[in-house]
DNA sequence: CGAGAGATCCTCT
DNA sequence: GAGGATCTCTCGT
């Protein structure tokens, strides 16, 4: 498995969201290494996407990394959870891809230890779950995705990819209906 | 099994 | 001081 280089991320955000499916997301910590294949993503299109944190080019300390070049980590704390995004778009375009679900590959024992004794599919089938299973924390914010401790490699080629409306953004007007969610068709680790 | 509410924390107004 | 790109448990059927 080869680490994906920065040029991989410099494709249109919707293409990147599709391309990331099947790639392997890896996190190294003191406790060990855990990784999974990405099976579900959502694209957030910055200025023209009411559901994005960077809507209307809102530039703050939190969204700052999205204005930089593609291939960096954008983490966001939500209630008791942490969510992870891949920064996309050219420098100046605040776009990102949210990773919503992964399929466990390595470090499964570690995931059980972090998540508790659950069914395997409940380890990583949601954006807040996978970050806890892999040990991704807000301190990963701003890191580069082609170097440890958090990085992405090539994985497998999904048989079929599905596309549909995003999830969990009810107050976003018509942006709610944009078909910017992608997942591996039939994969049991997809969140819905 | 579907609906609903609480958890609990960071960011921006 | 409000609210959010969520998760989990509880309650009622």
Tab-separated table of C-alpha atoms (C1' of nucleotides) in Angstrom:
chain	number	residue	atom	x	y	z
A	1	UNK	CA	0.000	0.000	0.000
A	2	UNK	CA	1.435	3.322	-1.080
A	3	UNK	CA	0.889	6.581	0.721
A	4	UNK	CA	-1.217	8.934	-1.373
A	5	UNK	CA	0.726	11.995	-2.436
A	6	UNK	CA	-0.454	15.579	-2.363
A	7	UNK	CA	-1.268	15.516	-6.076
A	8	UNK	CA	-3.944	12.902	-5.374
A	9	UNK	CA	-5.874	15.507	-3.399
A	10	UNK	CA	-5.736	18.200	-6.065
A	11	UNK	CA	-8.782	16.958	-7.944
A	12	UNK	CA	-12.292	18.435	-7.783
A	13	UNK	CA	-13.814	17.871	-4.352
A	14	UNK	CA	-16.685	15.706	-5.574
A	15	UNK	CA	-14.219	13.516	-7.492
A	16	UNK	CA	-11.999	13.294	-4.452
A	17	UNK	CA	-14.918	12.227	-2.244
A	18	UNK	CA	-15.516	9.370	-4.693
A	19	UNK	CA	-11.822	8.539	-5.065
A	20	UNK	CA	-11.300	8.257	-1.311
A	21	UNK	CA	-13.699	5.313	-1.094
A	22	UNK	CA	-11.671	2.109	-0.655
A	23	UNK	CA	-8.540	3.979	0.470
A	24	UNK	CA	-6.987	3.083	3.806
A	25	UNK	CA	-7.048	5.563	6.687
A	26	UNK	CA	-4.295	4.885	9.224
A	27	UNK	CA	-3.623	6.361	12.685
A	28	UNK	CA	-0.544	5.599	14.754
A	29	UNK	CA	-0.628	6.219	18.499
A	30	UNK	CA	1.325	5.161	21.592
A	31	UNK	CA	-1.240	2.416	22.076
A	32	UNK	CA	-0.630	1.004	18.607
A	33	UNK	CA	-1.794	1.412	15.045
A	34	UNK	CA	-5.357	1.119	13.790
A	35	UNK	CA	-6.648	1.493	10.243
A	36	UNK	CA	-9.696	1.014	8.068
A	37	UNK	CA	-10.914	1.276	4.499
A	38	UNK	CA	-12.972	4.411	3.863
A	39	UNK	CA	-16.466	3.328	2.812
A	40	UNK	CA	-18.515	6.536	3.201
A	41	UNK	CA	-17.754	10.227	2.580
A	42	UNK	CA	-19.537	13.563	2.217
A	43	UNK	CA	-18.361	16.620	0.279
A	44	UNK	CA	-18.629	20.137	1.750
A	45	UNK	CA	-18.305	22.816	-0.875
A	46	UNK	CA	-17.371	25.913	1.096
A	47	UNK	CA	-18.780	29.261	-0.118
A	48	UNK	CA	-21.778	27.851	-2.014
A	49	UNK	CA	-22.750	25.202	0.553
A	50	UNK	CA	-24.924	26.405	3.420
A	51	UNK	CA	-24.169	23.223	5.355
A	52	UNK	CA	-20.406	23.821	5.327
A	53	UNK	CA	-18.618	25.511	8.205
A	54	UNK	CA	-16.869	27.604	5.584
A	55	UNK	CA	-20.144	28.794	4.003
A	56	UNK	CA	-19.896	32.300	2.607
A	57	UNK	CA	-16.111	32.077	2.931
A	58	UNK	CA	-16.395	32.307	6.695
A	59	UNK	CA	-12.763	32.311	7.743
A	60	UNK	CA	-11.987	31.727	11.401
A	61	UNK	CA	-9.414	29.929	13.474
A	62	UNK	CA	-11.513	26.779	13.094
A	63	UNK	CA	-11.996	26.884	9.308
A	64	UNK	CA	-8.542	28.265	8.560
A	65	UNK	CA	-7.021	24.969	7.437
A	66	UNK	CA	-9.699	24.585	4.748
A	67	UNK	CA	-8.389	27.683	3.010
A	68	UNK	CA	-4.978	26.106	2.630
A	69	UNK	CA	-3.858	23.482	0.091
A	70	UNK	CA	-5.526	20.068	-0.188
A	71	UNK	CA	-4.325	16.997	1.666
A	72	UNK	CA	-4.469	18.253	5.249
A	73	UNK	CA	-6.578	17.248	8.241
A	74	UNK	CA	-9.594	19.217	9.435
A	75	UNK	CA	-10.934	17.949	12.752
A	76	UNK	CA	-14.015	19.336	14.419
A	77	UNK	CA	-15.356	18.685	17.916
A	78	UNK	CA	-19.078	17.951	18.033
A	79	UNK	CA	-20.668	17.498	21.463
A	80	UNK	CA	-18.689	14.617	22.937
A	81	UNK	CA	-17.229	13.527	19.625
A	82	UNK	CA	-14.563	14.430	17.121
A	83	UNK	CA	-15.124	14.376	13.338
A	84	UNK	CA	-12.427	14.161	10.682
A	85	UNK	CA	-12.275	15.745	7.221
A	86	UNK	CA	-9.822	15.798	4.341
A	87	UNK	CA	-9.128	19.313	3.096
A	88	UNK	CA	-9.790	19.620	-0.628
A	89	UNK	CA	-9.853	22.319	-3.279
A	90	UNK	CA	-7.064	24.668	-4.305
A	91	UNK	CA	-5.488	27.111	-1.875
A	92	UNK	CA	-8.141	29.739	-1.175
A	93	UNK	CA	-11.055	27.368	-1.826
A	94	UNK	CA	-12.388	26.212	1.567
A	95	UNK	CA	-13.661	22.760	0.558
A	96	UNK	CA	-13.420	19.475	2.435
A	97	UNK	CA	-14.516	15.844	2.471
A	98	UNK	CA	-16.016	14.426	5.664
A	99	UNK	CA	-15.148	10.798	6.389
A	100	UNK	CA	-18.350	9.210	7.687
A	101	UNK	CA	-17.457	5.539	7.968
A	102	UNK	CA	-14.595	3.060	7.585
A	103	UNK	CA	-14.270	-0.729	7.486
A	104	UNK	CA	-11.810	-2.047	10.133
A	105	UNK	CA	-8.581	-3.478	8.682
A	106	UNK	CA	-5.786	-3.493	11.273
A	107	UNK	CA	-5.738	-2.889	15.013
A	108	UNK	CA	-9.211	-4.322	15.495
A	109	UNK	CA	-8.374	-5.387	19.060
A	110	UNK	CA	-7.426	-1.790	19.797
A	111	UNK	CA	-10.729	-0.589	18.364
A	112	UNK	CA	-12.663	-2.911	20.668
A	113	UNK	CA	-10.622	-1.651	23.594
A	114	UNK	CA	-11.479	1.962	22.714
A	115	UNK	CA	-15.095	1.446	21.721
A	116	UNK	CA	-16.135	-1.269	24.171
A	117	UNK	CA	-17.379	-4.757	23.480
A	118	UNK	CA	-19.776	-4.218	20.600
A	119	UNK	CA	-20.671	-5.878	17.332
A	120	UNK	CA	-17.910	-5.415	14.794
A	121	UNK	CA	-19.999	-3.236	12.527
A	122	UNK	CA	-20.706	-0.787	15.359
A	123	UNK	CA	-16.991	-0.032	15.787
A	124	UNK	CA	-16.665	2.406	12.900
A	125	UNK	CA	-20.029	2.917	11.138
A	126	UNK	CA	-20.368	6.620	11.909
A	127	UNK	CA	-18.206	9.769	11.860
A	128	UNK	CA	-17.926	10.026	15.643
A	129	UNK	CA	-17.401	6.288	16.046
A	130	UNK	CA	-14.537	5.866	13.613
A	131	UNK	CA	-12.526	8.704	15.121
A	132	UNK	CA	-12.787	7.093	18.538
A	133	UNK	CA	-11.956	3.636	17.172
A	134	UNK	CA	-8.877	4.905	15.336
A	135	UNK	CA	-7.830	7.314	18.077
A	136	UNK	CA	-8.233	10.468	15.989
A	137	UNK	CA	-8.412	13.591	18.158
A	138	UNK	CA	-8.694	17.321	17.613
A	139	UNK	CA	-4.925	17.638	17.979
A	140	UNK	CA	-4.675	15.990	14.555
A	141	UNK	CA	-6.032	19.275	13.151
A	142	UNK	CA	-3.751	20.748	10.486
A	143	UNK	CA	-1.623	17.614	10.028
A	144	UNK	CA	-0.480	16.449	6.594
A	145	UNK	CA	-2.136	13.297	5.276
A	146	UNK	CA	1.027	11.944	3.632
A	147	UNK	CA	3.002	11.553	6.870
A	148	UNK	CA	2.346	9.781	10.209
A	149	UNK	CA	0.721	9.708	12.647
A	150	UNK	CA	-2.416	10.165	10.519
A	151	UNK	CA	-2.240	9.303	6.830
A	152	UNK	CA	-4.018	7.639	3.910
A	153	UNK	CA	-2.764	4.931	1.557
A	154	UNK	CA	-4.197	3.241	-1.492
A	155	UNK	CA	-6.542	0.375	-0.691
A	156	UNK	CA	-8.923	-1.563	-2.855
A	157	UNK	CA	-11.138	-0.646	-5.772
A	158	UNK	CA	-14.845	-0.653	-4.746
A	159	UNK	CA	-17.139	-2.685	-7.010
A	160	UNK	CA	-19.916	-0.108	-7.018
A	161	UNK	CA	-20.361	3.377	-5.589
A	162	UNK	CA	-23.682	4.920	-4.551
A	163	UNK	CA	-24.521	8.618	-4.280
A	164	UNK	CA	-27.255	10.444	-2.370
A	165	UNK	CA	-28.275	13.219	-0.010
A	166	UNK	CA	-26.167	14.067	2.992
A	167	UNK	CA	-27.069	13.282	6.577
A	168	UNK	CA	-27.551	15.352	9.713
A	169	UNK	CA	-27.744	18.846	8.206
A	170	UNK	CA	-31.463	19.576	8.538
A	171	UNK	CA	-31.205	23.350	9.020
A	172	UNK	CA	-29.367	24.055	5.808
A	173	UNK	CA	-32.123	24.978	3.391
A	174	UNK	CA	-31.843	23.468	-0.049
A	175	UNK	CA	-28.221	22.453	0.585
A	176	UNK	CA	-29.706	19.519	2.494
A	177	UNK	CA	-30.813	17.883	-0.739
A	178	UNK	CA	-27.524	18.123	-2.631
A	179	UNK	CA	-26.388	14.585	-3.591
A	180	UNK	CA	-22.925	14.983	-2.114
A	181	UNK	CA	-22.735	11.819	-0.035
A	182	UNK	CA	-20.902	8.802	-1.448
A	183	UNK	CA	-20.612	5.253	-0.155
A	184	UNK	CA	-19.510	1.783	-1.222
A	185	UNK	CA	-22.644	0.041	-2.426
A	186	UNK	CA	-23.736	-2.752	-0.095
A	187	UNK	CA	-20.913	-2.309	2.423
A	188	UNK	CA	-22.198	-3.139	5.895
A	189	UNK	CA	-20.072	-0.508	7.624
A	190	UNK	CA	-21.871	2.397	5.915
A	191	UNK	CA	-23.692	4.418	8.582
A	192	UNK	CA	-27.174	3.937	7.074
B	1	DC	C1'	-37.853	-1.049	16.699
B	2	DG	C1'	-38.815	3.898	16.373
B	3	DA	C1'	-38.790	8.201	18.701
B	4	DG	C1'	-36.801	11.342	21.953
B	5	DA	C1'	-33.750	13.430	25.064
B	6	DG	C1'	-29.271	14.042	27.457
B	7	DA	C1'	-24.421	14.121	27.287
B	8	DT	C1'	-20.874	17.835	27.575
B	9	DC	C1'	-17.415	20.891	24.786
B	10	DC	C1'	-15.617	24.115	21.524
B	11	DT	C1'	-16.482	28.166	18.545
B	12	DC	C1'	-18.521	32.326	17.256
B	13	DT	C1'	-22.159	36.163	18.285
C	1	DG	C1'	-24.929	32.324	25.744
C	2	DA	C1'	-26.522	29.517	21.932
C	3	DG	C1'	-26.057	25.833	19.078
C	4	DG	C1'	-23.944	22.120	16.391
C	5	DA	C1'	-21.555	17.632	9.886
C	6	DT	C1'	-23.296	12.778	16.773
C	7	DC	C1'	-23.931	8.743	19.829
C	8	DT	C1'	-26.231	6.072	23.184
C	9	DC	C1'	-29.570	4.850	26.280
C	10	DT	C1'	-34.403	4.779	27.794
C	11	DC	C1'	-39.113	4.342	27.139
C	12	DG	C1'	-43.301	2.980	24.911
C	13	DT	C1'	-45.463	-0.058	21.513
